[in-house]
Coordinates of C-alpha atoms and ligand atoms in Angstrom, one line a residue:
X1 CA 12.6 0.7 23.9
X2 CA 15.9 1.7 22.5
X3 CA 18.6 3.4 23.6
X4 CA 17.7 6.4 21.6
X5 CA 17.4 10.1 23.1
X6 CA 13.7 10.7 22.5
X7 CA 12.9 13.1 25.2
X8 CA 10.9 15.8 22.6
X9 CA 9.5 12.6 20.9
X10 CA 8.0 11.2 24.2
X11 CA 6.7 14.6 25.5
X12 CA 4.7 15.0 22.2
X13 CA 3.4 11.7 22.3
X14 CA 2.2 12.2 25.8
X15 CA 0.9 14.9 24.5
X16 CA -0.8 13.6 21.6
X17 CA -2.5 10.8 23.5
X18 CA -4.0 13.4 25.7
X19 CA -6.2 15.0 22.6
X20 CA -6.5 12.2 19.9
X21 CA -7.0 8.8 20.3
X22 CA -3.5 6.7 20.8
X23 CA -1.9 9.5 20.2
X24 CA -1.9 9.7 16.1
X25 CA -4.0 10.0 13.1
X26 CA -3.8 6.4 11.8
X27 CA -3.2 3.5 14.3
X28 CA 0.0 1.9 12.9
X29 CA 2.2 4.9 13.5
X30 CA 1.4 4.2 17.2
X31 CA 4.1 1.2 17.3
X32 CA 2.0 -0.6 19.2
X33 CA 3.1 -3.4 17.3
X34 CA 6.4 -3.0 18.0
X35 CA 6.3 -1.3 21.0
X36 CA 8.1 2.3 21.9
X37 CA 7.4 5.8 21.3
X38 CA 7.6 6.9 17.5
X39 CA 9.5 9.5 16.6
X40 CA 7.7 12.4 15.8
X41 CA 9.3 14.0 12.7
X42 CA 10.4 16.9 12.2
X43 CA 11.1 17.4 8.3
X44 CA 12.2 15.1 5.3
X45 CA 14.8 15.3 2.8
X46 CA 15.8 13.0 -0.3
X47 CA 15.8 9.1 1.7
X48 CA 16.4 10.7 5.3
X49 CA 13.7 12.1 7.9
X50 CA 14.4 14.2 11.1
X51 CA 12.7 14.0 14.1
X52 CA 11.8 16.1 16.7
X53 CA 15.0 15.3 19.1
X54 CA 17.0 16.5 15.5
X55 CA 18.0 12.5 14.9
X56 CA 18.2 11.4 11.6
X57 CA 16.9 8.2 9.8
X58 CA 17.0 6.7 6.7
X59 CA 13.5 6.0 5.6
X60 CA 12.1 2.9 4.1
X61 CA 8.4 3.8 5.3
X62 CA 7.7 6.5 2.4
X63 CA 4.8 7.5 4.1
X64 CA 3.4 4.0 3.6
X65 CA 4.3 3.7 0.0
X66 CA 3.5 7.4 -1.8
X67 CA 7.3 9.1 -1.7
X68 CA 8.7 7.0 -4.8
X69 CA 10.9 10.3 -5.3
X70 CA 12.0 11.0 -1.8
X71 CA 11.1 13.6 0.3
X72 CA 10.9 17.2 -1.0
X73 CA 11.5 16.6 -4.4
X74 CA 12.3 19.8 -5.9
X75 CA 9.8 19.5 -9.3
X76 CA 7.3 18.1 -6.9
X77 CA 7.5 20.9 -3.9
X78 CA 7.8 23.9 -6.6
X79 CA 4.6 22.5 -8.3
X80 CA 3.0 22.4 -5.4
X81 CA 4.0 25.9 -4.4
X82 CA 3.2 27.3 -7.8
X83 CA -0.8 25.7 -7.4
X84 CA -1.3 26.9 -4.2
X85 CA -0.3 30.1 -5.2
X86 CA -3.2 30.2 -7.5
X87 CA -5.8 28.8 -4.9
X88 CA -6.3 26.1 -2.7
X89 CA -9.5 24.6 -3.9
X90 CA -12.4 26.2 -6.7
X91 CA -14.9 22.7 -6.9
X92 CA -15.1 23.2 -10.7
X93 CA -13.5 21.8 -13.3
X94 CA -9.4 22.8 -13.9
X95 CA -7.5 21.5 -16.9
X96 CA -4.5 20.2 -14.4
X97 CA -7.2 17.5 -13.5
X98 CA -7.6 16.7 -17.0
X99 CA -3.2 16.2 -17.9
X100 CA -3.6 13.8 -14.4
X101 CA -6.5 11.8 -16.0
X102 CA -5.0 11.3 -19.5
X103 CA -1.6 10.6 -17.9
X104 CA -2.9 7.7 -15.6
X105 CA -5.2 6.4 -18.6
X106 CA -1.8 6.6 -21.2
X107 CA 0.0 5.0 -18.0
X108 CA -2.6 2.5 -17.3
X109 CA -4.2 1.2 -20.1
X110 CA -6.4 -0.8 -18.4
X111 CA -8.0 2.2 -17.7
X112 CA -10.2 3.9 -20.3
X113 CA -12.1 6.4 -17.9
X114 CA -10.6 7.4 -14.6
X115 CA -11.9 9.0 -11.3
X116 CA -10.1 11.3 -8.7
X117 CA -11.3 10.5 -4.9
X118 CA -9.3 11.4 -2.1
X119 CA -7.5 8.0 -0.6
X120 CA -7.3 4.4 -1.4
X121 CA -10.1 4.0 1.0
X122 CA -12.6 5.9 -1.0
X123 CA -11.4 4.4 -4.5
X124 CA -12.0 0.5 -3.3
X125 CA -15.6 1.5 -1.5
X126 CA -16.6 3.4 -5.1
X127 CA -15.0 0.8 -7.1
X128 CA -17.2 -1.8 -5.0
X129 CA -20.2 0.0 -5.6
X130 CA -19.6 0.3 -9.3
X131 CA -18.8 -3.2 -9.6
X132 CA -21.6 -4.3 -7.5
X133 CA -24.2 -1.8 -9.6
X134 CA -22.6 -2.7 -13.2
X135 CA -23.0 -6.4 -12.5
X136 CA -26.3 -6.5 -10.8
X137 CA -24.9 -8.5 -7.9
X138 CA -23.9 -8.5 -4.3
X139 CA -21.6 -10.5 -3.0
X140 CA -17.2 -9.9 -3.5
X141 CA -14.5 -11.9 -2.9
X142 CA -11.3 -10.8 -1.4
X143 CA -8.1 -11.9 0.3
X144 CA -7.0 -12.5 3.7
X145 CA -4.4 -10.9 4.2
X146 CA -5.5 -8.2 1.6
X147 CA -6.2 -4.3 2.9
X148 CA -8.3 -2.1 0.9
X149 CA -8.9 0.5 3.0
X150 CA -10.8 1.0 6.0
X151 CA -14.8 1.3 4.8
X152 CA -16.8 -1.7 5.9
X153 CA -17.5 -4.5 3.7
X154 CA -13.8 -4.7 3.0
X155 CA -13.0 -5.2 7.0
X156 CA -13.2 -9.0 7.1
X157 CA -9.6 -10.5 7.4
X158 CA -7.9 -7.2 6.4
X159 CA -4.2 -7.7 8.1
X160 CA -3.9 -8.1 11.3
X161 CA -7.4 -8.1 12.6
X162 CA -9.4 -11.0 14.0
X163 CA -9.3 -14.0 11.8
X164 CA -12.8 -15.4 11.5
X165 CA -14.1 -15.7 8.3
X166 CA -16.8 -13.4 7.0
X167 CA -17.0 -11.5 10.8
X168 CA -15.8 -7.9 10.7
X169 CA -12.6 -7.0 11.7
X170 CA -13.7 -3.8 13.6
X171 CA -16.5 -3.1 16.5
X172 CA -19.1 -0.9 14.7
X173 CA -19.3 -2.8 11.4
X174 CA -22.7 -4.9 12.1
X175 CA -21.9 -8.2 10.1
X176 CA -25.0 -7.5 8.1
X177 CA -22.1 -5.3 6.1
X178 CA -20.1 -7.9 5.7
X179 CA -22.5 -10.3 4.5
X180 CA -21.9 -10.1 1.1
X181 CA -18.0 -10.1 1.6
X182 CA -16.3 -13.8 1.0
X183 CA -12.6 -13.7 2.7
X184 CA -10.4 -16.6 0.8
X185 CA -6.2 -17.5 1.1
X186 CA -4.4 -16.2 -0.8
X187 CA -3.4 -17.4 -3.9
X188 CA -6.0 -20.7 -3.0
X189 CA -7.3 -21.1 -6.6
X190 CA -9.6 -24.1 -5.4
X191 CA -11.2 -21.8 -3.1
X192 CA -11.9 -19.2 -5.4
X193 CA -13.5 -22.1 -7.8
X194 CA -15.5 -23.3 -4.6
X195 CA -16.8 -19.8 -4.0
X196 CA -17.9 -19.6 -7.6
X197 CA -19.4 -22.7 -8.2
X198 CA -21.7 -21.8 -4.6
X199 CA -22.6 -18.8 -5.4
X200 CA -22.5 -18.7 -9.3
X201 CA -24.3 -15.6 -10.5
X202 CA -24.0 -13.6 -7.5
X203 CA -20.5 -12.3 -7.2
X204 CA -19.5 -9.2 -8.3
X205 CA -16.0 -9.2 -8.7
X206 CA -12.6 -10.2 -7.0
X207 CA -10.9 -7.6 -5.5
X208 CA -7.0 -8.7 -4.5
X209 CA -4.0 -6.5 -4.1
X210 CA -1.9 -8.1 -7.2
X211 CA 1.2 -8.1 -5.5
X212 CA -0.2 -7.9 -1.7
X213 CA 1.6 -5.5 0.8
X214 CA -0.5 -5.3 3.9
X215 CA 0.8 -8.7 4.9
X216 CA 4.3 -8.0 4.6
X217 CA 5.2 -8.2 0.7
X218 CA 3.9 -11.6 -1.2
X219 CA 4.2 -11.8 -5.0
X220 CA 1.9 -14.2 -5.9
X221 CA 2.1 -17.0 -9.0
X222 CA 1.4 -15.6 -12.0
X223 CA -0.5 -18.7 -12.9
X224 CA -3.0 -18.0 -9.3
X225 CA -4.1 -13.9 -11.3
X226 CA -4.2 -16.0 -14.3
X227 CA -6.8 -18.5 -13.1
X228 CA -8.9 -15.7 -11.2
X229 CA -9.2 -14.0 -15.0
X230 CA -11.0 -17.2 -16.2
X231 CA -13.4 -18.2 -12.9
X232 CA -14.7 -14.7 -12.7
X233 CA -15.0 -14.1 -16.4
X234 CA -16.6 -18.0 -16.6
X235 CA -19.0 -16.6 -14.3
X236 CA -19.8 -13.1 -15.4
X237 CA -17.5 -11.1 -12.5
X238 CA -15.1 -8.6 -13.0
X239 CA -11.5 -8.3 -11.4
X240 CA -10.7 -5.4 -9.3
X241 CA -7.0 -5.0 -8.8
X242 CA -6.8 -2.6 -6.0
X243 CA -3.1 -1.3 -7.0
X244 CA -3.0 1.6 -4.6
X245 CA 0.5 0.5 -3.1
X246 CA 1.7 -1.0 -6.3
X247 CA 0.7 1.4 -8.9
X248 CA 3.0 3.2 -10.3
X249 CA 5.9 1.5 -8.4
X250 CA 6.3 -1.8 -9.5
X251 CA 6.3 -0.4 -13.5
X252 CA 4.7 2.5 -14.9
X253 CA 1.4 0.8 -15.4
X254 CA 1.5 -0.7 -11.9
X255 CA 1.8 -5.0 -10.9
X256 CA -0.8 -5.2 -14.4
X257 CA 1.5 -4.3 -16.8
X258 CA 4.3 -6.7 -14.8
X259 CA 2.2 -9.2 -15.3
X260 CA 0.6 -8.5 -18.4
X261 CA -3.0 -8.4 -17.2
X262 CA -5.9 -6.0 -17.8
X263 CA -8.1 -6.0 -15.0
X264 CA -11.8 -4.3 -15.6
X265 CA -11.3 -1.6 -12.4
X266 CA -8.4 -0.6 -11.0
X267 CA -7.7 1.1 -7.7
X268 CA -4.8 3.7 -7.7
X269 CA -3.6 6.0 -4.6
X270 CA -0.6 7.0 -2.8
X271 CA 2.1 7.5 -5.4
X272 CA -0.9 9.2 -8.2
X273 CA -0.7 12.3 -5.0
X274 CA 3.0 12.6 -4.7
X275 CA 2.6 13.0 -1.1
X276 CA -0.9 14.5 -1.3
X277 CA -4.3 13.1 -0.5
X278 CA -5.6 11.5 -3.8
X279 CA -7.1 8.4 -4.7
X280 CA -8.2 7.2 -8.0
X281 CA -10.5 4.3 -9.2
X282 CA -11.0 3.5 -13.0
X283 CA -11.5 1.0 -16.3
X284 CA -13.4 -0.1 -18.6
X285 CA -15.7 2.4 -20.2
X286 CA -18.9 1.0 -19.9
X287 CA -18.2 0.3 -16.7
X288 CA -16.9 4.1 -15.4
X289 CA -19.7 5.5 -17.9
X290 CA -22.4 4.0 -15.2
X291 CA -20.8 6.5 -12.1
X292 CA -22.7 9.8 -11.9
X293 CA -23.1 12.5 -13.6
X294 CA -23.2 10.3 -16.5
X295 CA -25.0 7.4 -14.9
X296 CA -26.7 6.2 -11.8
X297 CA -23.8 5.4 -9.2
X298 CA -23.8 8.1 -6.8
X299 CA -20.4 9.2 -6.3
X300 CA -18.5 12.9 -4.9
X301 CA -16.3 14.7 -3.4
X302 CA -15.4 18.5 -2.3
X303 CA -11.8 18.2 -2.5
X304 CA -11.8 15.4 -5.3
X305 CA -9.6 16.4 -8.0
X306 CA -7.9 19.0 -5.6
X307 CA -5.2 21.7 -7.6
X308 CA -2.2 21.2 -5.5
X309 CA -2.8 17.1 -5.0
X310 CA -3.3 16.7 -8.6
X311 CA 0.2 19.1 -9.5
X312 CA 2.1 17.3 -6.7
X313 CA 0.9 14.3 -8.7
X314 CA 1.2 15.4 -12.1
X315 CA 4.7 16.1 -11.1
X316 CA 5.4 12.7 -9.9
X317 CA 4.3 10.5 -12.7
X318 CA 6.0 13.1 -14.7
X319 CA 9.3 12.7 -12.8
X320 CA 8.5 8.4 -13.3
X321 CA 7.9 8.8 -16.9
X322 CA 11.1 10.6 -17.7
X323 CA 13.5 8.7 -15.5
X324 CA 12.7 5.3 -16.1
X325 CA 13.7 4.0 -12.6
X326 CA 12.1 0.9 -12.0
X327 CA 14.6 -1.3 -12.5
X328 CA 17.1 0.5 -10.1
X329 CA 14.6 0.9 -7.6
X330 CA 14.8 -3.4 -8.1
X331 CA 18.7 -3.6 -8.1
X332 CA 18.8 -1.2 -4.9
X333 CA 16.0 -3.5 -3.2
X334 CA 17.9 -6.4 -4.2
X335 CA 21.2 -5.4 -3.1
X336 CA 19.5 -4.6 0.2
X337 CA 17.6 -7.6 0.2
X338 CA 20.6 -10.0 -0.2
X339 CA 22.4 -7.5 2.4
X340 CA 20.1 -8.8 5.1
X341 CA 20.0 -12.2 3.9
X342 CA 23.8 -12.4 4.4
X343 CA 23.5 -10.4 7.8
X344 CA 21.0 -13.2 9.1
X345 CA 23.0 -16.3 7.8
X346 CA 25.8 -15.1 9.6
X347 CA 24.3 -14.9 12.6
X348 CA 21.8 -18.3 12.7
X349 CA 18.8 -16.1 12.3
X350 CA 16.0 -17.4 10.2
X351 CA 14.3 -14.9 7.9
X352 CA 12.8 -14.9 4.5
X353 CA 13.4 -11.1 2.3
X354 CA 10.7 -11.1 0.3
X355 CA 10.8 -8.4 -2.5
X356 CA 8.7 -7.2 -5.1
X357 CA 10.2 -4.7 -7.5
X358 CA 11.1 -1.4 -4.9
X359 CA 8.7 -3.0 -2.3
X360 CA 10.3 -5.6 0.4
X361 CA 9.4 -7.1 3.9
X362 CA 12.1 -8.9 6.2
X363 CA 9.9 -11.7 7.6
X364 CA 10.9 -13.5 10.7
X365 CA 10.3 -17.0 9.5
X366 CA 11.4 -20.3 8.9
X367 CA 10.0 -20.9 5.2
X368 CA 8.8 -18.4 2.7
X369 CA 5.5 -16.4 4.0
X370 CA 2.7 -17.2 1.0
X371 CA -0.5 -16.2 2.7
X372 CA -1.8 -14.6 5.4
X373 CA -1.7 -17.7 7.4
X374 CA 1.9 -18.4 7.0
X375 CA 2.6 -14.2 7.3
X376 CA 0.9 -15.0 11.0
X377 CA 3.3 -17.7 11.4
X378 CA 6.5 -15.3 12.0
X379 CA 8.2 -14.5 15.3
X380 CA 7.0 -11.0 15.8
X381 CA 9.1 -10.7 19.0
X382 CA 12.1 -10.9 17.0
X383 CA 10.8 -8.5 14.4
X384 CA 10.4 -5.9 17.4
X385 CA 13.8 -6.1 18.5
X386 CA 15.5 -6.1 15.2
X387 CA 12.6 -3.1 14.3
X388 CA 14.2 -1.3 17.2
X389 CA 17.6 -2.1 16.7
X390 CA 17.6 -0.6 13.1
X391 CA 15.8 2.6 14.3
X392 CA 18.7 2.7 17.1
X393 CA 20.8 2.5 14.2
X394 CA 19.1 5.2 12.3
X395 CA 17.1 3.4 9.8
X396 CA 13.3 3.7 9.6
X397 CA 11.5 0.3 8.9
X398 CA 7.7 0.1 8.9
X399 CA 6.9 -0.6 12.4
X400 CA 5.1 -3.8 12.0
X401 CA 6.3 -7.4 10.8
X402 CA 3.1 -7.0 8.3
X403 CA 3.7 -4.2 6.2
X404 CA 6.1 -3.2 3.1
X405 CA 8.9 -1.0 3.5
X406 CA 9.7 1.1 0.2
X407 CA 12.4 2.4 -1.7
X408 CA 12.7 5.6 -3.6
X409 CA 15.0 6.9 -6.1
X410 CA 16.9 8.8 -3.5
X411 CA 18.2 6.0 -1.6
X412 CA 21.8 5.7 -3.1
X413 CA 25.1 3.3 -2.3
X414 CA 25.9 5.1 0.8
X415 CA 22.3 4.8 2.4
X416 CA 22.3 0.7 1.3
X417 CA 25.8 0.2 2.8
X418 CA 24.5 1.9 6.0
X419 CA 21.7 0.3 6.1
X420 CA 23.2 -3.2 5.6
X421 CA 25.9 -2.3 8.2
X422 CA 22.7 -1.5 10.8
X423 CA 21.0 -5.0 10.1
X424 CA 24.6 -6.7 10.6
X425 CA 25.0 -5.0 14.0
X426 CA 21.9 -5.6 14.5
X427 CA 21.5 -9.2 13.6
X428 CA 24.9 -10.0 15.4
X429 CA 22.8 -9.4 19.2
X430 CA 20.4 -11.9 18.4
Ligands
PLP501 N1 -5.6 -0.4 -0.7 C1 -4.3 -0.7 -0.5 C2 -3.7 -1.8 -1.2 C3 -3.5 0.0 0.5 O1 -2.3 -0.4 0.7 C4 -4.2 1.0 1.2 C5 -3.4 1.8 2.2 O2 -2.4 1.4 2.7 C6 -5.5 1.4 0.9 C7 -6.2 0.7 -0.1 C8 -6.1 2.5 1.6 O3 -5.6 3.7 1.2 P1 -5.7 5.0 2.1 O4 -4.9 4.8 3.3 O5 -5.2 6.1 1.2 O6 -7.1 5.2 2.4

């Protein structure tokens, strides 16, 4: 624990764990990695959050990667206002719906024909299904390391859960469901070639987060997407980017049009909601044009293509389109990321600051982290402490040593120095 005063925090978790199960909605926010009681919060402005005990943080969580803008950003909040203003939800058609799909199609061009779901969950398990039904096959291959959501063939290796290949992650998944899934490193080229020549003819596609997140930020080789391209297309399988955290942060067209790559589906969530539940799943035409109504793949939702997610996300990629901020959302993560560097070296501490456009993780290790194997390698104990120490210090990491902390476009100088200041403070009672 830290020194904080957390006294409305605690009652309200104690609370909480009495009526939902560890006391939140999605288990990470529990800090049982890190230990402690999270703060509950309170309200969000800009790069800062409130809790409930009125302390204030700034935030590099982002609500896991969808608040590219900050919190309450003015365009974003009245749009939202204006929608729900003129209803909450009509399951029919709106032309809104339509500006979000040709703005994501213009910004993605991978995509030709796009669908709006409701989370990143539900766009992996529908793009899985369309890639499985469009090829005729069963079997995928992923990445350790990799998360794409919580729906079961995808739970084999997915972060932190139990590392045995092809056995689910997660009590209630029977391993018949994950039968068909084939777990692989990370950026192992020879073992994506090994899978292929085994089971040549009966792999769907590759599903990988481009840049992954889940394990802590890894960019990978360009040359390792490159060589995927050529084994599945040798062998008739398509490439599934799932770009949920990445899309629309890394560049306007997501860690594809860094690297100049055109997947044939592509996964989009978080930032395509600005805030609000949506997810999106999309490609190549003759792909999408084999999803229901127009053809067999059974696909729906009541809230899909909700009014007020899709103007909170309108106003979002909007907001992206006209301000151009990637790089600065790269300087500011570099400036941070060197910030800690320096922090560390002072003090004898060993850790790698891996970055990725406005995505970064402060690993805990020795040598660069380039898997999941080597991600498992760090010293999470030390993580914790300097996890708390930050937090003490009024600045909001992810609470876990394997996920990606964000930055927005409201995180100025003054929020960087501060921030830099906490980690040397921090760093300096190692
Ligand atoms: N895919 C990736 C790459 C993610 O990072 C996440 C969530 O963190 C998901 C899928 C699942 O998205 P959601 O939590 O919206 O269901």
């Amino acid at each position: 624990m830290d020194g904080r005063d957390a006294k409305r925090s605690e009652e309200l978790f104690r609370k909480a764990s009495r009526c939902m199960p560890g006391g939140v909605n999605s288990p990470v926010r529990a800090f049982r990695s890190v230990g402690g009681t999270p703060p509950f919060i309170a309200s969000a402005s800009g790069c800062k959050l409130v809790d409930a005990d009125g302390r204030e943080y700034i935030d590099y969580v982002g609500s896991f990667g969808p608040m590219i803008l900050g919190h309450a950003y003015p365009q974003v909040v009245s749009a939202i206002c204006e929608a729900a203003s003129r209803g909450t939800s009509y399951g029919a058609p709106t032309e809104a719906e339509v500006e979000l799909a040709e703005l994501i199609c213009s910004l993605v061009p991978s995509l030709e024909r796009v669908r709006l779901v409701n989370s990143g969950t539900e766009a992996a398990m529908s793009a899985l299904r369309l890639a499985r039904a469009f090829s005729g096959r069963p079997m995928f291959i992923k990445f350790d390391g990799c998360y794409h959501g919580h729906s079961d063939p995808f739970l084999v290796q997915a972060g932190s859960g139990v590392a045995t290949l092809n056995l689910p992650d997660s009590p209630g998944v029977p391993p018949e469901f994950t039968a068909h899934t084939i777990s692989l490193p990370y950026q192992d080229t020879d073992a994506v070639g090994r899978a292929f020549e085994k089971f040549s003819g009966r792999i769907a596609g590759v599903f990988l987060e481009p840049v992954a997140g889940n394990m802590g930020v890894v960019a990978p080789e360009k040359s390792f997407l490159a060589r995927l391209f050529e084994l599945a297309e040798a062998d008739g399988a398509l490439v599934v980017f799932d770009e949920v955290m990445t899309g629309f942060r890394l560049a306007k067209g997501g860690a594809q049009e860094l690297f100049g790559l055109r997947p044939h589906l592509t996964c989009l969530g978080k930032i395509v909601g600005g805030g609000l539940p949506i997810g999106a799943f999309g490609g190549r035409k003759e792909i999408m044009s084999q999803l229901a109504p127009e053809g067999p793949v059974y696909q729906a939702g009541t809230l899909s293509g909700n009014p007020i997610a899709v103007s909170a996300g309108l106003a979002t990629l909007r907001a992206l389109v006209e301000q151009d901020p990637f790089e600065r959302l790269e300087r500011i993560t570099a400036d941070l990321a060197e910030g800690f560097r320096e922090a560390a070296a002072a003090n004898g501490v060993p850790i790698q600051v891996q970055a990725c456009g406005s995505m970064f993780t402060v690993f805990f290790a020795g040598e660069p982290v380039l898997d999941f194997a080597s991600a498992k390698k760090c010293d999470t104990r030390q993580f914790s402490r300097f996890f708390h120490g930050m937090l003490e210090r009024g600045v909001y990491l992810a609470p876990s040593q394997f996920e990606a902390c964000f930055v927005s476009t409201a995180h100025d100088s003054e929020a960087v120095s501060r921030t830099i200041r906490a980690a040397q403070e921090t760093l300096a009672l190692f």
